[in-house]
C-alpha positions as MATLAB code, in Angstrom:
seq = 'HLYGYSQNTMNSPVDIGSKVFSFTYTNTLNTANYTNDYGRTTNDVYYKFTITNGMDIIISHCGSAVTDTYIYLLNSSGSLIASNDDYSGEGKCSSTTNSYLKMTNLAAGTYYVVSEGYSQNGDITTTIQGVPKSTIPFVNMGTYSTAFNYTDTKNTANYGNYYVGRSTNDVF';
ca = [
       8.757    0.855   20.468;
      11.177    3.805   21.805;
       9.147    7.254   22.076;
       9.262    9.355   18.857;
      12.130    7.309   17.569;
      10.155    4.494   15.279;
       7.757    4.589   12.208;
       7.993    8.117   12.044;
      10.640    8.241    9.035;
      11.352    6.714    5.948;
      13.822    5.025    7.818;
      11.763    3.354   10.068;
       8.274    2.766    8.997;
       5.613    0.387    9.731;
       6.724   -2.650    7.213;
       3.134   -3.807    5.697;
       5.526   -6.445    3.382;
       5.513   -6.937   -0.257;
       2.352   -7.733   -2.302;
       1.195   -9.481   -5.058;
      -2.519  -10.354   -4.894;
      -5.661   -8.193   -3.399;
      -4.870   -6.806    0.275;
      -6.205   -4.812    3.070;
      -4.044   -3.565    5.820;
      -5.921   -1.434    9.017;
      -3.728   -0.096   11.987;
      -4.389    2.251   14.627;
      -1.606    3.872   16.216;
      -1.600    7.391   18.309;
       0.622    9.875   16.848;
       1.085   11.498   19.975;
       3.764    8.885   20.193;
       5.518    9.926   17.464;
       7.427   13.013   16.348;
       7.229   15.411   12.984;
       9.210   14.730   10.356;
       6.906   15.373    7.094;
       4.205   17.941    6.047;
       2.188   19.711    8.546;
       3.712   20.700   12.086;
       1.746   17.826   13.335;
       3.066   14.034   14.287;
       3.583   11.258   11.371;
       3.601    7.624   11.098;
       4.761    6.058    8.149;
       3.955    2.971    6.448;
       6.132    1.184    3.423;
       4.860   -1.467    1.419;
       5.923   -3.103   -1.984;
       3.885   -4.297   -4.687;
       4.782   -6.694   -7.416;
       2.655   -5.849  -10.126;
       0.752   -2.736  -10.924;
      -2.239   -2.087   -8.861;
      -5.195    0.357   -7.650;
      -4.211    1.407   -4.264;
      -6.709    3.197   -1.638;
      -5.430    4.801    1.147;
      -7.949    6.104    3.845;
      -8.279    7.269    7.251;
     -11.698    6.350    7.461;
     -13.074    5.881   11.168;
      -9.979    8.027   13.158;
     -10.839    9.619   16.123;
      -8.366   12.571   15.046;
     -11.339   13.896   12.470;
      -8.836   15.816    9.844;
      -6.414   14.297    8.398;
      -3.948   14.240    6.087;
      -2.607   11.493    3.928;
       0.468   11.767    1.528;
       1.833    9.146   -0.836;
       6.003    8.829   -1.686;
       7.949    6.840   -4.075;
      10.854    4.919   -3.105;
      12.664    7.888   -2.886;
      10.553    9.970   -0.595;
       8.991   12.209   -3.652;
       5.699   12.877   -3.438;
       3.194   11.486   -5.772;
      -0.248   12.590   -4.612;
      -1.564   13.758   -1.352;
      -4.987   14.306    0.376;
      -6.718   16.984    2.935;
     -10.385   16.706    2.651;
     -11.966   14.360    0.162;
     -15.876   14.178   -0.704;
     -16.031   11.965   -3.777;
     -16.346    8.356   -4.551;
     -15.887    6.136   -1.665;
     -15.461    8.970    0.689;
     -15.397    8.368    4.170;
     -18.212    9.119    6.647;
     -16.436   12.317    7.657;
     -15.063   14.014    4.522;
     -12.262   15.583    6.530;
     -11.176   11.923    7.126;
      -8.230   11.611    4.162;
      -9.124    9.203    1.149;
      -6.936    8.734   -2.157;
      -7.151    6.377   -4.562;
      -4.359    5.494   -7.234;
      -5.374    3.787  -10.251;
      -2.834    1.426  -11.298;
       0.212    2.434   -9.415;
       3.251    0.840  -10.938;
       5.166   -1.757   -9.195;
       7.694   -0.764   -6.439;
       7.981    0.634   -3.139;
       6.023    3.299   -1.588;
       5.683    5.118    1.482;
       2.301    6.769    3.197;
       2.666    9.421    5.891;
      -0.424    9.510    8.211;
      -1.039   12.610    9.889;
      -3.375   14.983   11.550;
      -4.287   18.548    9.887;
      -3.856   20.367   13.385;
      -4.085   17.833   16.204;
      -2.126   14.361   17.285;
      -4.324   11.577   18.109;
      -5.486    7.470   17.062;
      -5.103    7.649   13.211;
      -6.673    4.432   11.357;
      -5.030    3.971    8.311;
      -6.373    1.263    5.752;
      -4.261    0.645    2.825;
      -5.931   -1.625    0.088;
      -4.209   -3.091   -3.273;
      -6.358   -4.611   -6.150;
      -4.142   -6.025   -8.902;
      -5.016   -4.987  -12.489;
      -5.590   -8.086  -13.625;
      -5.763  -11.750  -12.693;
      -2.637  -13.717  -12.785;
      -2.750  -15.649  -16.138;
      -2.658  -19.435  -16.040;
      -1.811  -22.532  -18.245;
      -5.122  -24.871  -18.121;
      -3.702  -28.336  -18.056;
      -6.788  -29.908  -17.745;
      -8.234  -32.599  -15.388;
      -6.149  -36.110  -14.860;
      -6.873  -38.937  -12.439;
      -3.501  -40.908  -13.075;
       0.155  -39.937  -13.677;
       0.524  -37.700  -17.018;
       3.518  -35.771  -18.668;
       3.175  -32.499  -20.026;
       5.028  -30.036  -22.023;
       4.360  -26.942  -23.141;
       6.709  -23.795  -24.017;
       5.467  -20.086  -22.837;
       7.136  -17.117  -23.578;
       7.580  -15.576  -19.864;
       7.658  -12.141  -21.861;
       3.711  -12.143  -21.995;
       3.566  -12.888  -18.484;
       3.793  -10.596  -15.107;
       6.122  -11.058  -12.378;
       3.670  -12.499   -9.407;
       6.033  -14.509   -7.339;
       7.575  -12.850   -4.759;
      11.095  -15.098   -4.864;
      12.552  -13.728   -7.636;
      12.108  -10.903  -10.449;
      11.743  -12.820  -13.573;
       8.224  -12.771  -14.677;
       6.252  -16.130  -14.019;
       4.143  -18.715  -16.060;
       1.623  -20.392  -13.563;
];
């Protein structure tokens, strides 16, 4: 990418895609190669992800070379949902000045993560993990060893949207 012109704003984030199932994404980038757009005076890296159903989301900077970091979670409009500087609670990084943020049952939608150092630029490892709030319901049709016909009617209002290709609810 061009120095300072990619992945440092909402318009050009690192796009990790749309997620339906549990996922873990980890990436280490040196913020010295970016510019400042949000938060503190240090340089930023933006990440974008979309979840198609409610999930618990954990975002951390565990293992970063930059020892004191900041995380911001923004909605699709760029409004701040949550942020973290230092964290010493459950799930904390080995260095409590590495940021850690857990959001319980984050609604389906598109989100942005801004990663930056508290007072310095350098290598920041950003990990984003998602765990769906429930497993995908499915219809058990039994086991068959020959051709068969199967008929059933389900109200899709009782199911969620788990297939990324459509915006309607799905029955599996």
